[in-house]
Amino acid sequence: MSIRRLPSPKQPTGLLAHLVASLSDTKRTRVKEILRSGLVHINGVSSTQHDAPVAPNDLVEIRKERAPVARSLPFDVLFEDDSIFVLNKPNGLLTVGNKHERKLTVESIVNQALAEQRQRCFIVQRLDLYTSGVLLLAKSELVQKKIKDNWGKSEKFYHALVEGTPDPDHADLTHFLSEDERLLVHASDSPDRGGVKASLSYQSLERREAHTLVRVKLKTGKKNQIRAQMSAIGHPIAGDAKYGATTNPISRLCLHASSLTLTHPTTNQRVTFTAPLPDGMEL
């Protein structure tokens, strides 16, 4: 059973009007369908009447049985409600399609699972092909827009296993990124060469023989940013031969999106989602 509790109205109103106001991310025709279906309850009693009275202290809920989409997905769903999915994206899976691959992507797999419910997902962010971890998807365009409008207030943390020992063990990095014809991103200290400004901070967590586990706070979200910036200071991410790594201790890129904090688009509460570190990277 899925139960969505709506906020009580500030003054007496009709049920349909209250639903339309509370479900601002849902089209009016869909709100009417929900009401007709008998899923809406006032103080525990089902109602389908548009003009059913709703008072400031009434409890209004939408109750429905649903088969979680998670059951039909080949990866872990960290969280799901009526507005968003939060997935633990595997290493080696594209977020969205490109000219080489359109079927085997997070977007296509989730949309195939949602097709039975006549729904689809909307991309909010992307992770590189070989980066694993927390990935957020919206369930409507309105939710997608609301999240993107507030994306600058979100907090994104990654864990990376880098070659060598960063010195100092914590620092703020700012570079200017430019991409060449080989799609390789270059990080320069000087803005004179052009490029977009990119910033992050890192903190060393654990020294491991030839590697160091670091926690990275992403302050801007640019293509290959962490990979290019860590390489620029002489500590490429293990497994990342493209950016100069010479070791590959766990047979994959050692970069993982470990947590995401943002304001929930519907409840307006601050929420944090975390994905466990992959084997070989865990503390």
XYZ file of N, CA and C in Angstrom:
849
model
N 0.839 -1.194 0.000
C 0.000 0.000 0.000
C 0.877 1.248 0.000
N 0.607 2.139 -0.944
C 1.288 3.431 -0.989
C 0.323 4.487 -0.474
N 0.748 5.268 0.506
C -0.100 6.310 1.081
C 0.601 7.651 0.948
N -0.061 8.588 0.306
C 0.464 9.954 0.207
C -0.432 10.874 1.021
N 0.122 11.464 2.047
C -0.644 12.355 2.920
C -0.486 13.787 2.425
N -1.620 14.447 2.177
C -1.597 15.814 1.672
C -1.710 16.811 2.823
N -1.182 18.010 2.650
C -1.328 19.028 3.701
C -2.784 19.440 3.843
N -3.196 19.778 5.054
C -4.568 20.231 5.284
C -4.744 21.636 4.724
N -5.965 21.969 4.252
C -6.188 23.322 3.731
C -6.182 24.350 4.862
N -5.860 25.576 4.528
C -5.847 26.632 5.545
C -7.246 27.146 5.849
N -8.191 26.883 4.924
C -9.584 27.266 5.136
C -10.480 26.238 4.452
N -11.745 26.149 4.858
C -12.649 25.148 4.271
C -12.709 25.275 2.744
N -12.751 24.120 2.080
C -12.770 24.106 0.617
C -13.388 22.805 0.134
N -13.516 22.652 -1.181
C -13.999 21.411 -1.751
C -12.846 20.459 -2.028
N -13.140 19.159 -2.118
C -12.088 18.158 -2.257
C -11.297 18.327 -3.555
N -11.984 18.520 -4.692
C -11.265 18.661 -5.955
C -10.344 19.879 -5.931
N -10.858 20.989 -5.440
C -10.041 22.209 -5.372
C -8.809 21.986 -4.500
N -9.000 21.252 -3.404
C -7.866 20.984 -2.510
C -6.842 20.075 -3.187
N -7.318 19.079 -3.928
C -6.402 18.174 -4.628
C -5.607 18.915 -5.700
N -6.278 19.752 -6.469
C -5.602 20.508 -7.528
C -4.523 21.408 -6.931
N -4.831 22.043 -5.805
C -3.853 22.926 -5.161
C -2.685 22.144 -4.577
N -2.971 20.973 -4.021
C -1.927 20.180 -3.355
C -1.060 19.414 -4.342
N -1.662 19.001 -5.462
C -0.934 18.213 -6.463
C -0.567 19.102 -7.643
N 0.178 20.154 -7.363
C 0.490 21.152 -8.390
C 1.352 20.601 -9.518
N 2.021 19.455 -9.264
C 2.862 18.849 -10.302
C 2.099 17.837 -11.147
N 0.772 17.767 -10.962
C -0.062 16.795 -11.677
C -1.124 17.525 -12.491
N -1.344 17.083 -13.729
C -2.346 17.721 -14.574
C -3.744 17.548 -13.973
N -4.610 18.538 -14.212
C -5.959 18.533 -13.637
C -6.750 17.296 -14.064
N -6.594 16.881 -15.332
C -7.321 15.690 -15.786
C -6.899 14.451 -15.003
N -5.604 14.355 -14.687
C -5.107 13.222 -13.904
C -5.626 13.298 -12.475
N -5.720 14.506 -11.913
C -6.262 14.669 -10.554
C -7.705 14.168 -10.507
N -8.475 14.485 -11.534
C -9.866 14.021 -11.580
C -9.937 12.499 -11.672
N -9.024 11.893 -12.437
C -8.983 10.429 -12.529
C -8.706 9.809 -11.165
N -7.769 10.392 -10.434
C -7.438 9.889 -9.096
C -8.656 9.973 -8.187
N -9.375 11.091 -8.262
C -10.556 11.271 -7.419
C -11.644 10.270 -7.782
N -11.892 10.063 -9.085
C -12.925 9.116 -9.515
C -12.596 7.680 -9.121
N -11.321 7.374 -8.994
C -10.904 5.994 -8.722
C -11.190 5.538 -7.298
N -11.538 6.472 -6.409
C -11.800 6.105 -5.021
C -10.555 6.010 -4.163
N -9.435 6.502 -4.672
C -8.176 6.411 -3.930
C -8.033 7.495 -2.870
N -8.865 8.552 -2.982
C -8.740 9.677 -2.049
C -9.590 9.424 -0.807
N -8.985 9.625 0.354
C -9.660 9.410 1.634
C -9.622 10.680 2.473
N -10.772 10.999 3.076
C -10.857 12.104 4.035
C -11.097 11.503 5.410
N -10.147 11.679 6.288
C -10.240 11.103 7.638
C -10.520 9.602 7.597
N -9.875 8.917 6.639
C -9.982 7.467 6.549
C -11.140 6.957 5.729
N -11.989 7.846 5.201
C -13.170 7.441 4.435
C -12.986 7.840 2.972
N -13.159 6.870 2.062
C -12.995 7.133 0.635
C -14.072 8.084 0.131
N -13.680 9.004 -0.755
C -14.635 9.939 -1.336
C -14.307 10.158 -2.801
N -15.360 10.246 -3.632
C -15.191 10.539 -5.057
C -15.904 11.835 -5.442
N -16.438 12.554 -4.477
C -17.215 13.760 -4.738
C -16.314 14.982 -4.894
N -16.490 15.694 -5.993
C -15.686 16.893 -6.237
C -15.864 17.926 -5.140
N -17.103 18.055 -4.662
C -17.402 19.112 -3.698
C -17.441 18.620 -2.257
N -16.905 17.424 -2.005
C -16.856 16.928 -0.623
C -16.106 17.950 0.235
N -16.687 18.352 1.376
C -16.056 19.398 2.186
C -14.762 18.927 2.850
N -13.766 19.795 2.835
C -12.490 19.525 3.500
C -12.189 20.699 4.423
N -12.032 20.400 5.706
C -11.779 21.431 6.714
C -10.290 21.489 7.058
N -9.848 22.583 7.695
C -8.416 22.745 8.009
C -7.782 21.605 8.797
N -8.543 20.918 9.633
C -7.955 19.843 10.441
C -8.181 18.449 9.858
N -8.781 18.363 8.675
C -9.052 17.053 8.079
C -7.771 16.407 7.547
N -7.743 15.065 7.622
C -6.625 14.290 7.090
C -7.000 13.793 5.695
N -6.284 14.266 4.684
C -6.555 13.869 3.303
C -5.391 13.014 2.805
N -5.718 11.809 2.321
C -4.694 10.875 1.868
C -5.072 10.283 0.517
N -4.057 9.934 -0.259
C -4.249 9.159 -1.486
C -3.653 7.788 -1.218
N -4.499 6.769 -1.255
C -4.058 5.412 -0.940
C -4.184 4.549 -2.186
N -3.156 3.800 -2.467
C -3.240 2.910 -3.625
C -2.291 1.738 -3.478
N -2.720 0.630 -4.033
C -1.853 -0.539 -4.125
C -1.019 -0.382 -5.384
N 0.250 -0.634 -5.280
C 1.081 -0.551 -6.477
C 2.201 -1.569 -6.413
N 2.567 -2.051 -7.574
C 3.726 -2.945 -7.669
C 4.948 -2.071 -7.872
N 5.859 -2.020 -6.923
C 7.021 -1.143 -7.059
C 7.787 -1.427 -8.343
N 8.161 -0.354 -9.020
C 8.947 -0.502 -10.238
C 10.254 -1.217 -9.938
N 10.724 -1.067 -8.693
C 12.009 -1.665 -8.307
C 12.065 -3.161 -8.591
N 10.933 -3.837 -8.522
C 10.923 -5.289 -8.710
C 11.354 -5.697 -10.111
N 11.198 -4.810 -11.077
C 11.492 -5.188 -12.455
C 12.746 -4.512 -13.001
N 13.554 -3.924 -12.117
C 14.763 -3.243 -12.561
C 16.009 -4.039 -12.200
N 17.018 -4.017 -13.072
C 18.236 -4.802 -12.835
C 19.271 -4.072 -11.983
N 18.835 -3.074 -11.219
C 19.737 -2.370 -10.309
C 18.938 -1.910 -9.098
N 19.637 -1.474 -8.060
C 18.987 -1.119 -6.803
C 18.280 0.228 -6.902
N 17.045 0.269 -6.392
C 16.323 1.524 -6.222
C 16.491 1.940 -4.765
N 17.120 3.070 -4.541
C 17.395 3.536 -3.188
C 16.176 4.197 -2.568
N 15.324 4.799 -3.422
C 14.121 5.485 -2.933
C 13.164 5.667 -4.098
N 11.871 5.585 -3.791
C 10.852 5.854 -4.804
C 9.604 6.377 -4.129
N 9.029 7.444 -4.686
C 7.708 7.890 -4.270
C 6.966 8.358 -5.518
N 5.909 9.137 -5.358
C 5.115 9.538 -6.510
C 5.799 10.586 -7.386
N 6.902 11.149 -6.911
C 7.564 12.225 -7.645
C 8.908 11.846 -8.240
N 9.672 10.997 -7.538
C 11.061 10.742 -7.943
C 11.454 9.282 -7.768
N 12.487 8.886 -8.533
C 13.249 7.654 -8.298
C 14.652 8.066 -7.892
N 15.254 7.312 -7.000
C 16.682 7.466 -6.743
C 17.302 6.087 -6.908
N 18.212 5.953 -7.866
C 18.793 4.665 -8.224
C 20.262 4.599 -7.839
N 20.763 3.380 -7.707
C 22.200 3.153 -7.573
C 22.686 2.668 -8.934
N 23.142 3.608 -9.761
C 23.534 3.265 -11.137
C 24.781 2.390 -11.142
N 24.733 1.284 -11.876
C 25.921 0.432 -11.975
C 27.005 1.055 -12.854
N 28.221 0.684 -12.604
C 29.334 1.012 -13.484
C 29.096 0.363 -14.851
N 29.372 1.102 -15.927
C 29.263 0.540 -17.272
C 27.914 0.700 -17.929
N 26.991 1.446 -17.305
C 25.662 1.652 -17.880
C 25.459 3.142 -18.143
N 25.092 3.479 -19.385
C 24.824 4.870 -19.736
C 23.587 5.384 -19.016
N 23.574 6.677 -18.702
C 22.369 7.288 -18.145
C 21.329 7.467 -19.244
N 21.738 8.042 -20.361
C 20.855 8.227 -21.523
C 21.573 7.711 -22.763
N 20.832 7.548 -23.834
C 21.400 6.978 -25.043
C 22.310 7.934 -25.797
N 23.145 7.362 -26.649
C 23.954 8.145 -27.581
C 23.872 7.469 -28.945
N 24.669 7.927 -29.895
C 24.568 7.383 -31.251
C 25.016 5.927 -31.326
N 25.754 5.472 -30.324
C 26.239 4.092 -30.327
C 25.321 3.145 -29.552
N 24.613 3.669 -28.559
C 23.783 2.811 -27.704
C 22.535 3.566 -27.267
N 21.362 3.017 -27.589
C 20.109 3.662 -27.211
C 19.229 2.779 -26.327
N 19.418 1.467 -26.406
C 18.525 0.555 -25.692
C 18.993 0.251 -24.276
N 20.297 0.021 -24.106
C 20.801 -0.389 -22.800
C 21.266 0.842 -22.025
N 20.301 1.609 -21.507
C 20.578 2.806 -20.718
C 19.647 2.828 -19.512
N 20.009 3.607 -18.510
C 19.123 3.754 -17.352
C 17.765 4.265 -17.800
N 17.753 5.286 -18.635
C 16.502 5.889 -19.084
C 15.609 4.873 -19.782
N 16.155 4.108 -20.717
C 15.338 3.159 -21.476
C 14.855 2.009 -20.602
N 15.704 1.535 -19.689
C 15.321 0.420 -18.816
C 14.201 0.839 -17.871
N 14.326 2.026 -17.278
C 13.286 2.509 -16.363
C 11.991 2.773 -17.122
N 12.083 3.378 -18.301
C 10.871 3.655 -19.074
C 10.163 2.375 -19.496
N 10.916 1.336 -19.794
C 10.300 0.058 -20.143
C 9.521 -0.501 -18.956
N 10.087 -0.365 -17.753
C 9.401 -0.848 -16.555
C 8.166 -0.009 -16.243
N 8.230 1.289 -16.537
C 7.116 2.188 -16.239
C 5.998 2.120 -17.273
N 6.292 1.545 -18.441
C 5.308 1.526 -19.520
C 4.014 0.839 -19.102
N 4.130 -0.191 -18.249
C 2.939 -0.906 -17.790
C 2.015 0.007 -16.997
N 2.584 1.041 -16.360
C 1.785 1.979 -15.578
C 1.490 3.262 -16.358
N 1.826 3.248 -17.646
C 1.631 4.401 -18.517
C 2.341 5.634 -17.959
N 3.543 5.413 -17.510
C 4.373 6.493 -16.999
C 5.716 6.483 -17.713
N 6.513 7.488 -17.449
C 7.877 7.530 -17.955
C 8.717 8.357 -16.985
N 10.042 8.253 -17.140
C 10.934 9.020 -16.277
C 11.497 10.218 -17.034
N 11.982 11.180 -16.279
C 12.564 12.395 -16.844
C 13.933 12.611 -16.205
N 14.936 12.792 -17.043
C 16.314 12.878 -16.573
C 16.569 14.206 -15.858
N 17.158 14.125 -14.683
C 17.530 15.306 -13.910
C 19.037 15.532 -13.974
N 19.806 14.457 -13.889
C 21.263 14.542 -13.881
C 21.827 13.363 -14.676
N 23.102 13.388 -14.948
C 23.764 12.279 -15.632
C 25.031 11.898 -14.880
N 25.322 10.617 -14.893
C 26.606 10.125 -14.418
C 27.349 9.537 -15.610
N 28.669 9.683 -15.622
C 29.479 9.099 -16.693
C 29.232 7.597 -16.800
N 29.487 7.058 -17.976
C 29.291 5.633 -18.245
C 29.907 4.746 -17.166
N 31.132 5.042 -16.766
C 31.837 4.159 -15.835
C 31.801 4.649 -14.385
N 30.966 5.650 -14.099
C 30.758 6.112 -12.725
C 29.493 5.468 -12.178
N 29.572 4.925 -10.984
C 28.410 4.315 -10.339
C 27.863 5.255 -9.272
N 26.695 4.885 -8.705
C 26.204 5.614 -7.549
C 24.854 6.278 -7.708
N 24.589 7.228 -6.810
C 23.278 7.870 -6.686
C 22.910 8.614 -7.969
N 21.743 8.266 -8.515
C 21.239 8.916 -9.725
C 19.758 9.225 -9.522
N 19.387 10.472 -9.726
C 18.021 10.938 -9.491
C 17.255 11.075 -10.800
N 16.016 10.557 -10.823
C 15.114 10.690 -11.965
C 13.790 11.255 -11.474
N 13.154 12.068 -12.304
C 11.837 12.615 -11.970
C 10.748 11.803 -12.661
N 9.536 11.868 -12.108
C 8.413 11.133 -12.696
C 7.484 12.027 -13.514
N 7.792 13.313 -13.589
C 7.013 14.216 -14.432
C 7.891 15.382 -14.857
N 7.470 16.062 -15.917
C 8.237 17.217 -16.390
C 8.212 18.353 -15.379
N 7.087 18.503 -14.680
C 6.989 19.565 -13.683
C 7.963 19.329 -12.534
N 8.053 18.077 -12.087
C 9.004 17.739 -11.024
C 10.432 17.928 -11.524
N 10.685 17.480 -12.754
C 12.011 17.652 -13.349
C 12.423 19.124 -13.347
N 11.519 19.989 -13.782
C 11.828 21.422 -13.842
C 12.070 21.995 -12.453
N 11.250 21.585 -11.492
C 11.395 22.116 -10.135
C 12.746 21.730 -9.544
N 13.151 20.474 -9.763
C 14.452 20.020 -9.242
C 15.585 20.770 -9.937
N 15.507 20.894 -11.258
C 16.576 21.574 -11.995
C 16.691 23.043 -11.599
N 15.544 23.676 -11.342
C 15.562 25.085 -10.939
C 16.284 25.287 -9.613
N 16.296 24.237 -8.776
C 16.932 24.328 -7.456
C 18.208 23.496 -7.361
N 18.702 23.029 -8.517
C 19.838 22.111 -8.517
C 21.087 22.734 -7.902
N 21.222 24.039 -8.038
C 22.387 24.711 -7.477
C 22.458 24.636 -5.965
N 21.339 24.332 -5.316
C 21.301 24.226 -3.856
C 21.521 22.793 -3.375
N 21.675 21.863 -4.308
C 21.897 20.469 -3.921
C 23.360 20.265 -3.534
N 23.614 19.195 -2.773
C 24.972 18.855 -2.361
C 25.308 17.466 -2.884
N 26.411 17.374 -3.638
C 26.786 16.123 -4.289
C 28.171 15.694 -3.815
N 28.241 14.485 -3.263
C 29.515 13.948 -2.786
C 29.861 12.672 -3.545
N 31.136 12.525 -3.839
C 31.664 11.344 -4.518
C 32.798 10.768 -3.675
N 33.041 9.470 -3.855
C 34.251 8.848 -3.327
C 35.083 8.388 -4.521
N 36.382 8.593 -4.427
C 37.285 8.182 -5.505
C 38.545 7.577 -4.910
N 39.050 6.555 -5.580
C 40.341 5.974 -5.216
C 41.352 6.538 -6.209
N 42.252 7.400 -5.716
C 43.190 8.073 -6.612
C 44.591 7.497 -6.446
N 45.390 7.660 -7.471
C 46.771 7.186 -7.411
C 47.625 8.146 -6.583
N 48.517 7.579 -5.779
C 49.415 8.399 -4.989
C 48.770 8.954 -3.732
N 49.430 9.951 -3.147
C 48.974 10.571 -1.902
C 48.832 12.073 -2.106
N 47.609 12.582 -2.199
C 47.434 14.025 -2.381
C 48.057 14.811 -1.226
N 48.717 15.907 -1.574
C 49.343 16.779 -0.583
C 49.054 18.229 -0.982
N 48.246 18.925 -0.174
C 47.753 18.556 1.158
C 46.664 17.490 1.096
N 46.262 16.989 2.274
C 45.271 15.917 2.292
C 43.849 16.431 2.124
N 43.690 17.743 2.115
C 42.384 18.315 1.768
C 42.626 19.671 1.111
N 41.799 19.997 0.124
C 42.013 21.249 -0.611
C 40.787 21.580 -1.450
N 40.679 22.851 -1.812
C 39.697 23.312 -2.785
C 40.414 23.466 -4.123
N 39.811 22.955 -5.176
C 40.418 23.036 -6.508
C 39.521 23.832 -7.450
N 40.114 24.731 -8.198
C 39.406 25.459 -9.248
C 40.240 25.398 -10.522
N 39.616 24.950 -11.598
C 40.283 24.870 -12.897
C 39.344 25.404 -13.974
N 39.895 25.558 -15.153
C 39.110 25.940 -16.318
C 39.186 24.783 -17.311
N 38.014 24.224 -17.639
C 37.952 22.987 -18.413
C 37.651 23.260 -19.884
N 38.369 22.568 -20.743
C 38.100 22.628 -22.183
C 38.221 21.223 -22.753
N 37.463 20.958 -23.797
C 37.420 19.618 -24.388
C 38.044 19.641 -25.776
N 38.899 18.656 -26.070
C 39.527 18.614 -27.391
C 38.742 17.709 -28.338
N 39.271 17.549 -29.556
C 38.555 16.770 -30.578
C 38.461 15.291 -30.234
N 39.277 14.832 -29.292
C 39.214 13.434 -28.845
C 38.240 13.252 -27.691
N 37.523 14.329 -27.332
C 36.574 14.346 -26.219
C 37.281 14.214 -24.872
N 38.545 14.593 -24.834
C 39.310 14.593 -23.592
C 39.200 15.977 -22.967
N 38.841 16.021 -21.683
C 38.683 17.296 -20.979
C 40.011 17.687 -20.337
N 40.465 18.900 -20.622
C 41.719 19.406 -20.067
C 41.415 20.425 -18.972
N 42.142 20.357 -17.859
C 41.960 21.274 -16.736
C 43.166 22.199 -16.640
N 42.918 23.500 -16.760
C 43.992 24.492 -16.705
C 43.799 25.410 -15.505
N 44.914 25.848 -14.910
C 44.840 26.799 -13.801
C 44.499 28.202 -14.281
N 44.743 28.472 -15.544
C 44.588 29.827 -16.073
C 43.336 29.965 -16.929
N 42.580 31.051 -16.737
C 41.410 31.287 -17.592
C 41.797 31.790 -18.978
N 43.078 32.099 -19.168
C 43.525 32.672 -20.440
C 43.317 31.723 -21.616
N 43.302 30.430 -21.337
C 43.136 29.445 -22.406
C 41.665 29.168 -22.717
N 40.791 29.898 -22.073
C 39.364 29.673 -22.264
C 38.877 28.522 -21.408
N 37.706 28.023 -21.695
C 37.155 26.920 -20.917
C 36.186 27.402 -19.857
N 35.486 26.451 -19.265
C 34.482 26.762 -18.250
C 35.070 26.541 -16.861
N 34.671 27.373 -15.926
C 35.188 27.286 -14.566
C 34.570 26.093 -13.848
N 35.399 25.336 -13.154
C 34.938 24.147 -12.422
C 35.607 24.122 -11.052
N 34.808 23.804 -10.032
C 35.338 23.794 -8.666
C 34.890 22.553 -7.914
N 35.777 22.071 -7.048
C 35.458 20.971 -6.144
C 36.366 21.079 -4.926
N 36.040 20.305 -3.904
C 36.945 20.158 -2.762
C 37.113 18.673 -2.500
N 38.280 18.292 -1.979
C 38.498 16.883 -1.661
C 39.069 16.747 -0.258
N 38.827 15.584 0.328
C 39.351 15.245 1.648
C 39.867 13.813 1.605
N 41.138 13.619 1.921
C 41.692 12.264 1.965
C 41.127 11.522 3.174
N 40.704 10.277 2.950
C 40.099 9.477 4.015
C 40.988 8.331 4.476
N 41.659 7.673 3.528
C 42.423 6.474 3.889
C 43.532 6.225 2.871
N 44.731 5.990 3.372
C 45.888 5.678 2.526
C 45.960 4.179 2.306
N 46.122 3.751 1.048
C 46.150 2.323 0.717
C 47.311 2.025 -0.233
N 48.436 1.656 0.288
C 49.600 1.326 -0.541
C 49.804 2.398 -1.619
N 49.473 2.076 -2.871
C 49.726 3.027 -3.963
C 48.560 3.979 -4.212
N 47.511 3.913 -3.377
C 46.308 4.702 -3.625
C 45.832 5.404 -2.357
N 44.940 6.376 -2.551
C 44.295 7.072 -1.437
C 42.810 7.191 -1.739
N 41.983 6.847 -0.754
C 40.542 7.034 -0.891
C 40.212 8.467 -0.489
N 39.564 9.204 -1.381
C 39.210 10.591 -1.098
C 37.705 10.788 -1.233
N 37.216 11.763 -0.486
C 35.816 12.175 -0.596
C 35.802 13.529 -1.289
N 35.001 13.634 -2.335
C 34.974 14.840 -3.160
C 33.609 15.507 -3.051
N 33.611 16.811 -2.791
C 32.378 17.594 -2.843
C 32.380 18.366 -4.155
N 31.385 18.090 -4.971
C 31.301 18.728 -6.285
C 30.587 20.070 -6.145
N 31.254 21.135 -6.536
C 30.666 22.469 -6.435
C 30.078 22.932 -7.761
N 30.568 22.379 -8.855
C 29.987 22.599 -10.179
C 29.848 21.230 -10.830
N 28.979 21.126 -11.801
C 28.769 19.823 -12.427
C 29.141 19.835 -13.892
N 30.410 19.651 -14.194
C 30.883 19.679 -15.571
C 31.311 18.281 -16.016
N 31.292 18.072 -17.320
C 31.653 16.770 -17.884
C 33.061 16.354 -17.450
N 33.177 15.135 -16.925
C 34.472 14.555 -16.533
C 35.245 15.429 -15.549
N 34.536 16.283 -14.811
C 35.202 17.277 -13.969
C 36.140 16.673 -12.930
N 35.641 15.731 -12.138
C 36.468 15.150 -11.078
C 37.664 14.435 -11.688
N 37.432 13.705 -12.758
C 38.507 12.953 -13.408
C 39.600 13.894 -13.917
N 39.193 14.973 -14.574
C 40.163 15.910 -15.142
C 40.894 16.689 -14.055
N 40.176 17.124 -13.022
C 40.810 17.944 -11.989
C 41.764 17.137 -11.114
N 41.398 15.921 -10.753
C 42.318 15.107 -9.949
C 43.549 14.727 -10.769
N 43.361 14.498 -12.058
C 44.500 14.210 -12.926
C 45.423 15.420 -13.023
N 44.825 16.618 -13.053
C 45.610 17.844 -13.203
C 46.540 18.094 -12.022
N 46.193 17.575 -10.831
C 47.070 17.765 -9.670
C 47.973 16.546 -9.452
N 48.004 15.660 -10.457
C 48.918 14.527 -10.400
C 48.401 13.295 -9.701
N 47.079 13.232 -9.485
C 46.495 12.085 -8.794
C 45.254 11.592 -9.544
N 45.465 10.994 -10.731
C 44.325 10.492 -11.502
C 43.584 9.403 -10.750
N 42.328 9.235 -11.098
C 41.508 8.203 -10.467
C 41.939 6.833 -10.978
N 42.139 5.905 -10.073
C 42.557 4.552 -10.447
C 41.563 3.959 -11.444
N 42.096 3.275 -12.450
C 41.255 2.686 -13.482
C 40.902 3.636 -14.608
N 41.391 4.882 -14.535
C 41.035 5.896 -15.532
C 42.213 6.168 -16.470
N 42.506 5.213 -17.341
C 43.634 5.349 -18.272
C 43.481 6.574 -19.167
N 42.240 6.950 -19.472
C 41.988 8.112 -20.329
C 42.600 9.378 -19.743
N 42.618 9.455 -18.417
C 43.154 10.640 -17.749
C 44.471 10.359 -17.032
N 45.208 9.361 -17.508
C 46.574 9.168 -17.062
C 46.823 8.133 -15.992
N 45.801 7.405 -15.545
C 46.012 6.377 -14.524
C 46.800 5.206 -15.103
N 47.672 4.633 -14.282
C 48.467 3.474 -14.716
C 48.119 2.227 -13.919
N 47.175 2.345 -12.981
C 46.752 1.195 -12.177
C 45.248 1.001 -12.310
N 44.810 -0.228 -12.014
C 43.382 -0.555 -12.106
C 43.071 -1.635 -11.070
N 43.078 -1.274 -9.782
C 43.021 -2.272 -8.711
C 41.724 -3.063 -8.611
N 40.592 -2.515 -9.068
C 39.332 -3.260 -8.954
C 38.658 -3.430 -10.323
N 39.448 -3.298 -11.383
C 38.975 -3.549 -12.757
C 37.783 -2.679 -13.145
N 37.848 -1.409 -12.757
C 36.821 -0.444 -13.133
C 37.299 0.945 -12.734
N 36.632 1.971 -13.235
C 36.896 3.334 -12.797
C 36.512 3.453 -11.329
N 37.440 3.904 -10.509
C 37.201 3.967 -9.055
C 36.584 5.302 -8.662
N 35.404 5.578 -9.211
C 34.670 6.811 -8.928
C 33.212 6.460 -8.684
N 32.662 6.948 -7.561
C 31.322 6.549 -7.132
C 30.594 7.755 -6.550
N 29.387 8.021 -7.068
C 28.539 9.088 -6.525
C 27.901 8.570 -5.241
N 28.441 8.973 -4.103
C 28.067 8.341 -2.837
C 26.867 8.970 -2.145
N 26.618 10.274 -2.342
C 25.447 10.868 -1.691
C 24.958 12.103 -2.431
N 23.667 12.346 -2.287
C 23.015 13.510 -2.886
C 22.029 14.075 -1.879
N 22.141 15.361 -1.595
C 21.216 16.046 -0.693
C 20.525 17.158 -1.469
N 19.205 17.218 -1.362
C 18.444 18.244 -2.065
C 17.118 18.481 -1.362
N 16.403 19.495 -1.818
C 15.062 19.758 -1.311
C 14.077 18.931 -2.122
N 13.286 18.097 -1.434
C 12.326 17.242 -2.139
C 11.334 18.121 -2.898
N 11.068 17.825 -4.169
C 10.245 18.705 -4.999
C 8.785 18.801 -4.583
N 8.300 17.839 -3.806
C 6.899 17.850 -3.395
C 6.728 18.227 -1.929
N 7.516 17.620 -1.056
C 7.373 17.880 0.384
C 8.132 19.119 0.838
N 9.088 19.566 0.016
C 9.962 20.695 0.357
C 10.853 20.427 1.564
N 10.988 19.151 1.936
C 11.885 18.774 3.024
C 13.281 18.497 2.463
N 14.301 18.788 3.259
C 15.673 18.486 2.865
C 15.910 16.994 3.050
N 16.337 16.294 1.997
C 16.520 14.843 2.052
C 17.906 14.479 1.525
N 18.447 13.376 2.045
C 19.754 12.879 1.616
C 19.633 11.425 1.196
N 20.203 11.087 0.044
C 20.217 9.720 -0.452
C 21.668 9.263 -0.577
N 21.931 8.033 -0.148
C 23.302 7.516 -0.187
C 23.333 6.159 -0.877
N 24.445 5.881 -1.536
C 24.669 4.582 -2.180
C 25.945 3.986 -1.605
N 25.903 2.723 -1.160
C 27.096 2.105 -0.561
C 28.255 2.050 -1.545
N 29.467 2.151 -1.013
C 30.649 2.101 -1.870
C 30.797 0.724 -2.497
N 31.273 0.649 -3.733
C 31.458 -0.641 -4.408
C 32.547 -1.481 -3.741
N 32.510 -2.776 -4.012
C 33.543 -3.681 -3.493
C 34.923 -3.179 -3.909
N 35.829 -3.156 -2.955
C 37.180 -2.698 -3.227
C 37.407 -1.240 -2.929
N 36.319 -0.490 -2.736
C 36.440 0.926 -2.383
C 35.947 1.213 -0.971
N 35.224 0.274 -0.380
C 34.606 0.537 0.912
C 35.652 0.792 1.996
N 35.241 1.603 2.982
C 36.106 1.912 4.120
C 36.189 0.723 5.053
